[in-house]
Coordinates of C-alpha atoms and ligand atoms in Angstrom, one line a residue:
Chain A
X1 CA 88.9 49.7 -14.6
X2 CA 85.9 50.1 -16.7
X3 CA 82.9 47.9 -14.7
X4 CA 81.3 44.8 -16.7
X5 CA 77.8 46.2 -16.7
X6 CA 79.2 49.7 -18.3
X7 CA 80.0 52.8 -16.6
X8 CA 76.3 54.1 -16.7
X9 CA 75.1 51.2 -14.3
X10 CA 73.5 52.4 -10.6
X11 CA 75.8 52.4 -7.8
X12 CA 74.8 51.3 -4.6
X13 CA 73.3 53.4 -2.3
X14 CA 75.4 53.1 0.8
X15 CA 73.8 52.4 4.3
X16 CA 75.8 51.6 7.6
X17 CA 75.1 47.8 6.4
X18 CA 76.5 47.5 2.9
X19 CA 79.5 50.6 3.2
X20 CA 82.2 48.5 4.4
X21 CA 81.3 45.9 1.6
X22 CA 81.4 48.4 -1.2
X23 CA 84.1 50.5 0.1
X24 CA 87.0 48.0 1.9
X25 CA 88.9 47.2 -0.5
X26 CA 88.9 43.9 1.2
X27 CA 85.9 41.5 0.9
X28 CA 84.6 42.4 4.2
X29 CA 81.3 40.6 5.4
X30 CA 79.3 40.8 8.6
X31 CA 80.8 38.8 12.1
X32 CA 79.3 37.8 15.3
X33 CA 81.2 38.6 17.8
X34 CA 80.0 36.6 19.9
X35 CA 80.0 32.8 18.0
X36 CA 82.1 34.0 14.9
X37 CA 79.4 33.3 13.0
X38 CA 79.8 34.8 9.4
X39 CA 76.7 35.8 7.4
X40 CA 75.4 37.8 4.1
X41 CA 73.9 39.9 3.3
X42 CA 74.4 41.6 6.7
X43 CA 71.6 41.6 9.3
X44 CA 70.1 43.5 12.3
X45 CA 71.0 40.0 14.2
X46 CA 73.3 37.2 14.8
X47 CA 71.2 34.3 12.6
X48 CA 73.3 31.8 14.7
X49 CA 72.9 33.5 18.3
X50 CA 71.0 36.0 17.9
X51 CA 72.9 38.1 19.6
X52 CA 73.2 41.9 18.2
X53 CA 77.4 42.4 18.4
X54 CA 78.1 42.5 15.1
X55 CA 81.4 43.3 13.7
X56 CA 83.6 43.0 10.4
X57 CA 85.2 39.4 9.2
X58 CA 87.7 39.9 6.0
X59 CA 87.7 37.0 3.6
X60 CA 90.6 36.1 1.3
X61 CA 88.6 36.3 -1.1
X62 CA 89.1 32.7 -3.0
X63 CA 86.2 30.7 -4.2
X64 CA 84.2 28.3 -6.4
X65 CA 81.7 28.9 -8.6
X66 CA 78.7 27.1 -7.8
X67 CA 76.0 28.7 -10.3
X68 CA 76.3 31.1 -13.4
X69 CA 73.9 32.0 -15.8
X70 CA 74.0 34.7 -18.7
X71 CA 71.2 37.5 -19.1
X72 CA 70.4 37.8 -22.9
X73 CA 67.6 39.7 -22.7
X74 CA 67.6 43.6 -21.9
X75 CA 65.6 45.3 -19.1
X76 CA 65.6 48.4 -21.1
X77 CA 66.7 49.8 -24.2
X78 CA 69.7 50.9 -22.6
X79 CA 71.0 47.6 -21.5
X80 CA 71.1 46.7 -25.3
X81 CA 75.1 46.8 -25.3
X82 CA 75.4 45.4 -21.8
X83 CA 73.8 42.0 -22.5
X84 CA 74.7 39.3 -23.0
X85 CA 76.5 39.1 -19.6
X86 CA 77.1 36.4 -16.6
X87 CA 76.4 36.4 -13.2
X88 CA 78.0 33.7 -10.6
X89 CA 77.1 32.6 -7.4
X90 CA 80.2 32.1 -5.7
X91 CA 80.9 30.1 -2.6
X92 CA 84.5 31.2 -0.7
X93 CA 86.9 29.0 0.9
X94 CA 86.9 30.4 4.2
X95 CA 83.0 31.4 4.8
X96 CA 80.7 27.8 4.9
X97 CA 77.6 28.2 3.5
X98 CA 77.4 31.6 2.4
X99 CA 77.0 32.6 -1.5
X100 CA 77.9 36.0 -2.8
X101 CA 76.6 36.8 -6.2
X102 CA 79.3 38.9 -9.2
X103 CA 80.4 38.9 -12.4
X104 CA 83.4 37.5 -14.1
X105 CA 86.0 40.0 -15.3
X106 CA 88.2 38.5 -16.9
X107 CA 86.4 36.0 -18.8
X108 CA 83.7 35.8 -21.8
X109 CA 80.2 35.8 -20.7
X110 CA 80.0 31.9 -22.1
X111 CA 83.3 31.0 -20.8
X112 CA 82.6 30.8 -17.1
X113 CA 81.1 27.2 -15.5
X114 CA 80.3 26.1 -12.5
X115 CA 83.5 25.1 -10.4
X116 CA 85.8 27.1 -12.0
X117 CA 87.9 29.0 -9.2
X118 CA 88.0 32.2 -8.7
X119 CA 89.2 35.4 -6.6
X120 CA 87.5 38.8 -5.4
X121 CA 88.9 41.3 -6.8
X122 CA 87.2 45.6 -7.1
X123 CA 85.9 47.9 -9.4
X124 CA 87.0 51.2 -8.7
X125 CA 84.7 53.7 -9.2
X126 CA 84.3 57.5 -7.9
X127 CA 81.0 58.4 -7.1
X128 CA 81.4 62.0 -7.6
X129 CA 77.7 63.3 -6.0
X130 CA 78.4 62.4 -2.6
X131 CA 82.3 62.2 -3.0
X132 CA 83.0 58.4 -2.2
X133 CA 85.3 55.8 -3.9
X134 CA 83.1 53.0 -4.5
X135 CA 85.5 49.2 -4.3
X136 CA 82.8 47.0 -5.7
X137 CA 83.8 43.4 -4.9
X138 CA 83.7 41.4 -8.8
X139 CA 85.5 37.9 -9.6
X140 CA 88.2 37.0 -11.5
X141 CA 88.8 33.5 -12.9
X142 CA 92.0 31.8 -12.0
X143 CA 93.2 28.8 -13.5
X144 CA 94.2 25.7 -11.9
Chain B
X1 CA 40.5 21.4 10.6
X2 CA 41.4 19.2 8.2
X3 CA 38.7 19.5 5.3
X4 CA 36.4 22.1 7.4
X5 CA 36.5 23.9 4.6
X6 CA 35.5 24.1 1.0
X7 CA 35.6 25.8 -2.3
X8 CA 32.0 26.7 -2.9
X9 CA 32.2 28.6 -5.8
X10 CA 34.9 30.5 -8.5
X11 CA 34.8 32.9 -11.4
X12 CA 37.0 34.8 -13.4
X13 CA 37.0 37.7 -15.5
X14 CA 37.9 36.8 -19.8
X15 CA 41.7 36.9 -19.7
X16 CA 43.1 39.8 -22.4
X17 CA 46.6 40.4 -23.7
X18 CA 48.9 42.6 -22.0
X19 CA 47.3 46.2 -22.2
X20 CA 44.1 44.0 -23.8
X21 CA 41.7 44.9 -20.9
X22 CA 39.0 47.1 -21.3
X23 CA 38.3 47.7 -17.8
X24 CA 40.2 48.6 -14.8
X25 CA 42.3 46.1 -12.8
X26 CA 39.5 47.1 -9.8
X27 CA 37.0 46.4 -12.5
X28 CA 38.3 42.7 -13.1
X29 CA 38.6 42.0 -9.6
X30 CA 34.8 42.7 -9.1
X31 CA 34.0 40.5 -12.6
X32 CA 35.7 37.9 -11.1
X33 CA 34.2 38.0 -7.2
X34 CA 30.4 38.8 -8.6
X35 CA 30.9 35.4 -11.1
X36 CA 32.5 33.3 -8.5
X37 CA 29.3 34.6 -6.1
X38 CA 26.9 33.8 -8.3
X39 CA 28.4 30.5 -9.7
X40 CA 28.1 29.6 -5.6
X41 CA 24.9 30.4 -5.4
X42 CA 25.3 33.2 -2.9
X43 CA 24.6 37.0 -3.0
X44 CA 27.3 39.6 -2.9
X45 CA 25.5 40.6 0.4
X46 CA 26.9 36.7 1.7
X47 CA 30.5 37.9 1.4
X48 CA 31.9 39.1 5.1
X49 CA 35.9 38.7 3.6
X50 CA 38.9 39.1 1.7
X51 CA 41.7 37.6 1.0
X52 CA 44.5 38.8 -1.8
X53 CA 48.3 38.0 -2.1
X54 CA 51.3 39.7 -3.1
X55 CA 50.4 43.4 -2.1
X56 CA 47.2 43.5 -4.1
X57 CA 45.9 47.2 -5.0
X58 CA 42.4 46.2 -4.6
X59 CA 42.0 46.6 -1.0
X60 CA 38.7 45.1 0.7
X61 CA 37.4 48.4 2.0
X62 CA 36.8 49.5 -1.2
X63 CA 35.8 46.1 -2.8
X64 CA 33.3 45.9 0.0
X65 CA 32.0 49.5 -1.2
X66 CA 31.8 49.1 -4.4
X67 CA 29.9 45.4 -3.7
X68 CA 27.2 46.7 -1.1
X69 CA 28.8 44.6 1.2
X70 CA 27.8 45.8 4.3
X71 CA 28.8 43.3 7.0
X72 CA 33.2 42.6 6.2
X73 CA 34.3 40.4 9.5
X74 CA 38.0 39.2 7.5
X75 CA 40.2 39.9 5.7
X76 CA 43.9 39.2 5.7
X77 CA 47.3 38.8 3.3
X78 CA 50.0 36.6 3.6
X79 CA 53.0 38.0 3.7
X80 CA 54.4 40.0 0.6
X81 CA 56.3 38.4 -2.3
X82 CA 54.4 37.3 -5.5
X83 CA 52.4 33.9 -6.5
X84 CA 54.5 32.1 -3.9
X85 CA 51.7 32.6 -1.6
X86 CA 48.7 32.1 -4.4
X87 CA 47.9 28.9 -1.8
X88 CA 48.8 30.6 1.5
X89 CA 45.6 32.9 0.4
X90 CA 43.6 29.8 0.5
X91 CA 45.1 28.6 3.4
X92 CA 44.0 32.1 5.2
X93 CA 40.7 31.5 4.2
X94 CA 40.3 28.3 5.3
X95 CA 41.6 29.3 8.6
X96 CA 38.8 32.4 8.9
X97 CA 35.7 30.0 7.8
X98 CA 36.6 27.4 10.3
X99 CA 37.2 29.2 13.0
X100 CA 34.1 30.9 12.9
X101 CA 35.3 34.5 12.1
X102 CA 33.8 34.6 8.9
X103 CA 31.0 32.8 6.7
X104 CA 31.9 33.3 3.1
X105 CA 35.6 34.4 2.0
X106 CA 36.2 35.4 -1.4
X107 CA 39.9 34.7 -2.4
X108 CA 40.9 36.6 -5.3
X109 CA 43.4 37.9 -7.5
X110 CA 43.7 40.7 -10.4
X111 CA 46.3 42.2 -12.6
X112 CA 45.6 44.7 -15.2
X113 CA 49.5 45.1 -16.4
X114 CA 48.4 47.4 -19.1
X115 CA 47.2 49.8 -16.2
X116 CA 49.9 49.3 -13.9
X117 CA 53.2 48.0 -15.3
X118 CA 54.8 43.9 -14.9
X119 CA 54.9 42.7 -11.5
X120 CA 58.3 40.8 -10.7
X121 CA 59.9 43.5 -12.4
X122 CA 62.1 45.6 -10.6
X123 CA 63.8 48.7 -11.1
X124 CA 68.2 49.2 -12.0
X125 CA 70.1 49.6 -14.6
X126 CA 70.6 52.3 -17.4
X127 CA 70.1 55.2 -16.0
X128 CA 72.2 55.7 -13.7
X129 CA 70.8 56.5 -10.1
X130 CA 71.7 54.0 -7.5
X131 CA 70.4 50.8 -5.8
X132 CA 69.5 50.5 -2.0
X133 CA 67.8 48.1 0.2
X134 CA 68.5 44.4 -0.5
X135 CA 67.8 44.7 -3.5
X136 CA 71.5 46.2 -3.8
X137 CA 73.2 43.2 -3.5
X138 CA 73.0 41.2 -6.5
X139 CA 71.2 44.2 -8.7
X140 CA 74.9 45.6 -8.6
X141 CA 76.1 43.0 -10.5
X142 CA 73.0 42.8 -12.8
X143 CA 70.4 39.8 -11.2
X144 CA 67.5 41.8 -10.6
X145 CA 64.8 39.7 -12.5
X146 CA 62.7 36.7 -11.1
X147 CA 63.4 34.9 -14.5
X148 CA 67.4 35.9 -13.5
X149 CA 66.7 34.9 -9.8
X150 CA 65.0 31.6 -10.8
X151 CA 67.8 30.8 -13.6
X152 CA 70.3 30.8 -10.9
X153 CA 68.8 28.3 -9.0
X154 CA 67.6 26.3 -11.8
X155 CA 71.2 26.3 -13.6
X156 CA 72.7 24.1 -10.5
X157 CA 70.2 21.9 -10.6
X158 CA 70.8 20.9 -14.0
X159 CA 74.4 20.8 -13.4
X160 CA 73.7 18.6 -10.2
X161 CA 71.2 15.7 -12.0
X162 CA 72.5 16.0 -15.7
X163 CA 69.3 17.7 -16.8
X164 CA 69.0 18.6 -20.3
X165 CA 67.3 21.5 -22.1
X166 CA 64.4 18.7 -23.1
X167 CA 63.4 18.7 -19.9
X168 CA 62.4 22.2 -19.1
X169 CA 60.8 22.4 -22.6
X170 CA 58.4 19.3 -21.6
X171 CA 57.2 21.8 -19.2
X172 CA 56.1 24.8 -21.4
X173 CA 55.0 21.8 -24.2
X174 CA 52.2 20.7 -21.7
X175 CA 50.8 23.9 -21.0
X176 CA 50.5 24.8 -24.5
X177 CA 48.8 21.1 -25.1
X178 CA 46.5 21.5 -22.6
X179 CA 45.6 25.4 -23.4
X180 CA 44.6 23.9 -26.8
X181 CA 41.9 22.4 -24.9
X182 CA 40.6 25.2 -23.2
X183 CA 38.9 28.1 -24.8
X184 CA 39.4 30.6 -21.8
X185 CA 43.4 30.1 -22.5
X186 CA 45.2 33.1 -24.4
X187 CA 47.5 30.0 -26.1
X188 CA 43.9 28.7 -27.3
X189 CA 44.7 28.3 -31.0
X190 CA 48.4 29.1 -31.1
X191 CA 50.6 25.5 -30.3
X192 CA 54.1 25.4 -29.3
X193 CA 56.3 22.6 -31.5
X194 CA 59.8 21.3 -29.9
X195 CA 61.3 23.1 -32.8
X196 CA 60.3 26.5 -32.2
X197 CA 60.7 26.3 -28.2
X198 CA 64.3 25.5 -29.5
X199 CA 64.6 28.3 -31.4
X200 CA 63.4 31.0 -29.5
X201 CA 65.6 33.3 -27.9
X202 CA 67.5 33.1 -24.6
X203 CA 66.2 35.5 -21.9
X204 CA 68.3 34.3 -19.5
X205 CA 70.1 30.9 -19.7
X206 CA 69.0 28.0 -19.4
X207 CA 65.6 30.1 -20.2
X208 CA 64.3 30.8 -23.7
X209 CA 61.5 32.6 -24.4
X210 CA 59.0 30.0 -24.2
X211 CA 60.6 29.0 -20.2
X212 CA 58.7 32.3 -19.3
X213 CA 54.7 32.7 -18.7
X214 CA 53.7 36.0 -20.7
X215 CA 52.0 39.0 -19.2
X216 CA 48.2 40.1 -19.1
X217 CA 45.5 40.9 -18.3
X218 CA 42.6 39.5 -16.1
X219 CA 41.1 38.5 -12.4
X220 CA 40.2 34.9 -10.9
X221 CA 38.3 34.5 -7.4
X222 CA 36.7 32.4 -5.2
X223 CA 34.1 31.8 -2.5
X224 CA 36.0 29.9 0.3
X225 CA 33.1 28.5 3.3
X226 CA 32.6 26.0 5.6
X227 CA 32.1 22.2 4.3
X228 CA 29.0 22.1 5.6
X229 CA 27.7 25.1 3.9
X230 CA 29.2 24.1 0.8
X231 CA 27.1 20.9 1.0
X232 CA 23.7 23.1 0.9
X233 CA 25.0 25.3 -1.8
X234 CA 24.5 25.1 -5.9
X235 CA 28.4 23.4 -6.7
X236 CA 29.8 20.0 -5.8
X237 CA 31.6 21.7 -3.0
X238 CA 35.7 20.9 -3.7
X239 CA 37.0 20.3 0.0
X240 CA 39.9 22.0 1.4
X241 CA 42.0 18.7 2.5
X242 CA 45.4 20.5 3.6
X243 CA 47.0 23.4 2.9
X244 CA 50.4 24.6 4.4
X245 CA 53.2 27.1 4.2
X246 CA 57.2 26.4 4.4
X247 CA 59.8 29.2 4.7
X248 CA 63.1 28.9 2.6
X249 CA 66.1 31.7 2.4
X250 CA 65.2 35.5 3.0
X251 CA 64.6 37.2 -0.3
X252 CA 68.3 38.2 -2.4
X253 CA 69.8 35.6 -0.2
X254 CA 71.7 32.9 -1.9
X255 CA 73.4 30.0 0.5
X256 CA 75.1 27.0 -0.1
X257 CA 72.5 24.2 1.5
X258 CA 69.3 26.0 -0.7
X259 CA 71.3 26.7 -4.1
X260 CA 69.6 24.3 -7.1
X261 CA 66.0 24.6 -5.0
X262 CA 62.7 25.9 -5.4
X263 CA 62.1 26.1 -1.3
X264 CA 60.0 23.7 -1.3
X265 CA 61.1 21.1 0.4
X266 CA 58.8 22.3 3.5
X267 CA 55.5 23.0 1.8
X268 CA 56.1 19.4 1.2
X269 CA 56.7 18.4 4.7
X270 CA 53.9 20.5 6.6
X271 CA 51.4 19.3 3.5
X272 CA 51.5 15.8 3.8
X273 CA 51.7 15.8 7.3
X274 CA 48.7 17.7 7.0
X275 CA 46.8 15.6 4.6
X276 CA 47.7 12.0 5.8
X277 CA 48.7 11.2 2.1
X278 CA 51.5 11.5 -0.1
X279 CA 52.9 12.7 -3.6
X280 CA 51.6 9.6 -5.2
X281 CA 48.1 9.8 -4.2
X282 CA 47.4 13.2 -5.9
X283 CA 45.4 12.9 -9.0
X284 CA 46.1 16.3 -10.9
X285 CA 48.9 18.8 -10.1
X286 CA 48.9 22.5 -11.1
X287 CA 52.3 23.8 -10.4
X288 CA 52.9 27.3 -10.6
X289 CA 54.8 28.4 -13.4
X290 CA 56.5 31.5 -13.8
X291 CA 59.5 29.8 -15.3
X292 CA 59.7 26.0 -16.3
X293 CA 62.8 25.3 -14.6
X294 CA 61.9 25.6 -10.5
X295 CA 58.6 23.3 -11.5
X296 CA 61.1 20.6 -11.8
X297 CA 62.6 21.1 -8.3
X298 CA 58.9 21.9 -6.9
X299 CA 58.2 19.0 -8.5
X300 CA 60.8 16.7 -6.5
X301 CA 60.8 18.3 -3.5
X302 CA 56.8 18.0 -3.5
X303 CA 57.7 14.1 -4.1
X304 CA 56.6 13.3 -7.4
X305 CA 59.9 12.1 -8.6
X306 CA 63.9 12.3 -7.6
X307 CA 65.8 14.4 -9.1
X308 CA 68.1 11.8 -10.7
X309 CA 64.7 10.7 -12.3
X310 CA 62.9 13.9 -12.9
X311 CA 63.8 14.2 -16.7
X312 CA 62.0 11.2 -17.3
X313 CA 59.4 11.6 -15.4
X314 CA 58.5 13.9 -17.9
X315 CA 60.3 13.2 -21.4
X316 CA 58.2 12.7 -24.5
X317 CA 55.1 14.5 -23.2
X318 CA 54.4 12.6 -20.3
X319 CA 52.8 15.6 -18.9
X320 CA 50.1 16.4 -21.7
X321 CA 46.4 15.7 -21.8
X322 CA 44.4 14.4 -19.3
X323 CA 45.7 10.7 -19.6
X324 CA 48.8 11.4 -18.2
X325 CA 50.4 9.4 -15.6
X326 CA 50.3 12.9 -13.4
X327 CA 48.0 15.3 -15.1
X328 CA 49.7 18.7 -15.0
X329 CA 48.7 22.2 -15.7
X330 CA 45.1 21.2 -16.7
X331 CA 44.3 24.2 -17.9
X332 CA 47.5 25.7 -19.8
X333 CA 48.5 27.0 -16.2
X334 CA 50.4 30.5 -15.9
X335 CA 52.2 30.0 -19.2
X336 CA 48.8 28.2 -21.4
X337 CA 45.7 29.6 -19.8
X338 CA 46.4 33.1 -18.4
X339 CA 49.0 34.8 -15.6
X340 CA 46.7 35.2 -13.3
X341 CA 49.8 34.6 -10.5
X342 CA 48.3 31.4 -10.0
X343 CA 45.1 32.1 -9.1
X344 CA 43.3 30.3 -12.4
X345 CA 45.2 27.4 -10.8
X346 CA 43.3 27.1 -7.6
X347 CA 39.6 27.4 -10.1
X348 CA 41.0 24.6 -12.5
X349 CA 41.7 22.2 -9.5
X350 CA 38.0 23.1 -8.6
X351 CA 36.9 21.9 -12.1
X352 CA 38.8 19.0 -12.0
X353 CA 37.4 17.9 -8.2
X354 CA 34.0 19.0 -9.9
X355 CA 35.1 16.9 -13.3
X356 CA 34.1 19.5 -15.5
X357 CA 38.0 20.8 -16.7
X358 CA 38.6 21.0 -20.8
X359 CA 41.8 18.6 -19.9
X360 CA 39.5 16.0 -17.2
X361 CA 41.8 13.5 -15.2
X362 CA 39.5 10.2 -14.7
X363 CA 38.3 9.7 -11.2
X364 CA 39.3 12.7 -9.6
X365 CA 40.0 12.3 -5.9
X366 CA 42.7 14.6 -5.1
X367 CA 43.7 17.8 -7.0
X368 CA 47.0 19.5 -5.9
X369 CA 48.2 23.2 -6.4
X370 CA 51.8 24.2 -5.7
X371 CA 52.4 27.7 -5.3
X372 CA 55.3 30.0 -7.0
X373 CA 58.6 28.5 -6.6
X374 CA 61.5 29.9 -5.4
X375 CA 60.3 32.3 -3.4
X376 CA 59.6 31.9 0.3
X377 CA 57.6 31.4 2.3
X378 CA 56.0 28.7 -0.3
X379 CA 52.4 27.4 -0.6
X380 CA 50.8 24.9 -1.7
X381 CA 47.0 23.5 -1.1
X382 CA 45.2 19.9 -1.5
X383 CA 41.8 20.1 -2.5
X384 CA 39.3 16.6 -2.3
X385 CA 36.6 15.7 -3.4
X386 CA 35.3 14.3 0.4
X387 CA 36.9 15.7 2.9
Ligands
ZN1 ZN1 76.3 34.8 16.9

């Protein structure tokens, strides 16, 4: 699968917090264990307990759209043939309250609107320098 | 506390072009303090502290050597982030005159882009490499930009009241209005029609061109002290009513309950309470604009106007010239006047409690400055002309 901001866009650098997001293969996000509380971007602490047990909570992955806009204007030269491109805010199901931001894969850049539903689904990509397969949690429109 | 406090005196450096300066950002900063000094009526030797935002370069150690000033009892930064706290600096001032830790503050801030690159602008994308901290998590999928950031938020809020394109253009039309009134504005001389706000590019949707302040060049600062210096000093002293801080969602975070806001829904709180007045009392607003959209939700959430009723609170021009029903962005603002991250902001709302602005409100009483929205922890500072 060929990513939506082009193959030549930064990975993440991965970190005990974010590897289990970018490398699942599930939309996995960061658990209390202690209330269940579900939060993102991960934390240090429990924002609801505070308590420091923090394990993994795996999302279906289904969602609204509750914001989009579309980036015209290149940060560099070499974003010329990116733009123009969307990015969502998406609100899922099964987590209350919590946003995670993506792109639209299967959809035009202009053709996305908020409350349009949609599911997680990954970009696949090898990151050959430290010998990881990156699963990049993206969105794809579903109708209905 | 409330009015201990007082802006005795401000300067600023000329504003230049991005690139345009001819000195040093450091150089700017110390046009700026020796002009706000002198327009005071103190000598650089008065000074004892410093107070900068948003992880200024020019650090008081060396501003006090480079000043003579011998005797530096403050100094002090709010947190980081950018020209949400352009208030909170004033706010740390306040606090240092009135509790006796200092005499005479000097509030400041200076940006010489040319020298050291845009501010707000962060790194990813193109060349590979990859992306860590918290910054990861939406620079991966390519929102990396405040203008990106603030276009987020500022899309659901249209979405949510039925705002139309008019209305974020009504900002960026009364700051160039205004900055045709005020020779120290870059936008002195150059207007902005409907027509070509229309057609100017997207950056970022629902931003065009003209929804984002340029970049430059230049320094602002002022002498913060205590009201009863001020009295004895050579300005109509402009009191320090209220000022206040309000947190909002960590930075990168996006949640449900904040979406479609500019955080400033506790500013608003802690301010009033503060102040003993409301929204309504407020003779002339400067609300910071990076980006037209988030003034709209500063400007309900400070309590100007609902958001059901924002648009026509300020169709047609409402906003423009110093007639209007809330006089806005005297000066041109961040987008008229000068970026100065909201610092030229604070020394307008000292000219208009002093009534000498290029864009005078009648019968100044009350002269309100909202810091950068949609950032956290917000800011946002009441000055009076009594206490
Ligand atoms: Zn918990």
């Amino acid at each position: 699968m060929t990513r939506v901001l082009g193959d030549a866009w930064p990975l993440p650098g991965l970190d005990d917090r974010n590897r289990a997001f970018f490398t699942a293969g599930v939309l996995m996000l960061q658990q209390c264990k202690r209330c269940q509380h579900v939060q993102h971007p991960p934390e240090d602490v429990c924002e609801a307990c505070q308590s420091f047990d923090l394990g993994g909570f795996e999302s279906a992955g289904a969602g609204r759209v509750e914001s989009v806009i579309v980036v015209h204007h290149p940060l560099h030269p070499g974003m010329a043939d990116i733009v123009p491109y969307a990015v969502v805010a998406v609100a899922l199901d099964d987590v209350p309250g919590v946003l995670l931001t993506g792109n639209v894969t299967n959809r035009a850049p202009d053709a996305v609107a908020i409350g349009d539903r949609v599911e997680v689904t990954f970009e696949e990509v090898v990151d050959t320098a430290n010998n990881v397969t990156l699963k990049i949690p993206q969105w794809q429109a579903v109708d209905g | 506390m409330h009015g201990a406090a007082a802006i005795a005196g401000i300067g600023e450096s000329t504003y230049y072009e991005r690139g345009g300066s001819p000195h040093s950002e450091f150089q700017l900063a110390c046009i700026a303090i020796q002009r706000a000094v002198e327009d005071a009526g103190l000598e650089l030797a008065d000074i004892d502290g410093f107070v900068s935002y948003m992880d200024s370069r020019n650090d008081p150690i060396r501003l006090a050597r480079a000043l003579g000033i011998r005797n530096l009892r403050w100094t002090g930064s709010p947190w980081s982030g950018g020209g949400n706290n352009s208030c909170a600096s004033i706010q740390a001032a306040d606090a240092a005159v009135s509790a006796g830790y200092a005499k005479h503050v000097v509030v400041f801030r200076a940006l010489a882009q040319g020298q050291f690159g845009r501010f707000g602008q962060s790194g990813g994308g193109g060349g590979g490499g990859y992306l860590g901290g918290a910054f990861a998590w939406n620079a991966i999928y390519g929102l990396m930009t405040p203008a990106q950031q603030c276009a987020l938020h500022t899309a659901r809020f249209m979405h949510d009241h039925g705002i139309s394109q008019e209305a974020l253009c009504e900002i960026s039309l009364a700051c160039y209005a205004n900055a045709q009134l005020n020779p120290r504005a870059l936008r002195y001389g150059k207007p902005l029609t409907r027509e070509a706000y229309h057609a100017s590019r997207w950056i970022v949707t629902p931003f065009h061109l003209y929804d984002c302040c340029p970049e430059n060049d230049g320094a602002a600062a002022a002498v913060v002290t205590t009201a009863e210096r001020a009295r004895d000093l050579a300005q109509k002293p402009a009191a320090i009513v209220a000022a206040a801080q309000g947190v909002g969602p960590a930075f990168a975070t996006y949640t449900q309950d904040t979406l479609g806001s500019s955080h400033y829904g506790q500013v608003a709180e802690h301010l009033w309470q503060n102040a003993g007045v409301v929204a309504q009392d407020v003779d002339v607003a400067q609300f910071y604009e990076n980006f037209t959209g988030p003034v709209l939700m500063a400007m309900c959430e400070m309590g100007f106007a609902s958001p059901d009723g924002i648009e026509s609170f300020v169709k047609d021009g409402a906003l423009q010239g110093p007639d209007a029903k809330l006089p806005f962005n005297t000066s041109g603002g961040n987008i008229g006047e000068a970026y100065i991250h909201g610092f030229e902001m604070i020394n307008e709302s000292v000219r208009q409690i002093r009534g000498t602005s290029t864009c005078q409100a009648p019968n100044v009483e009350r002269a309100l400055v909202v810091g950068g929205p949609g950032y956290s922890p917000g800011s946002a500072v009441l000055l009076g002309a009594s206490a």
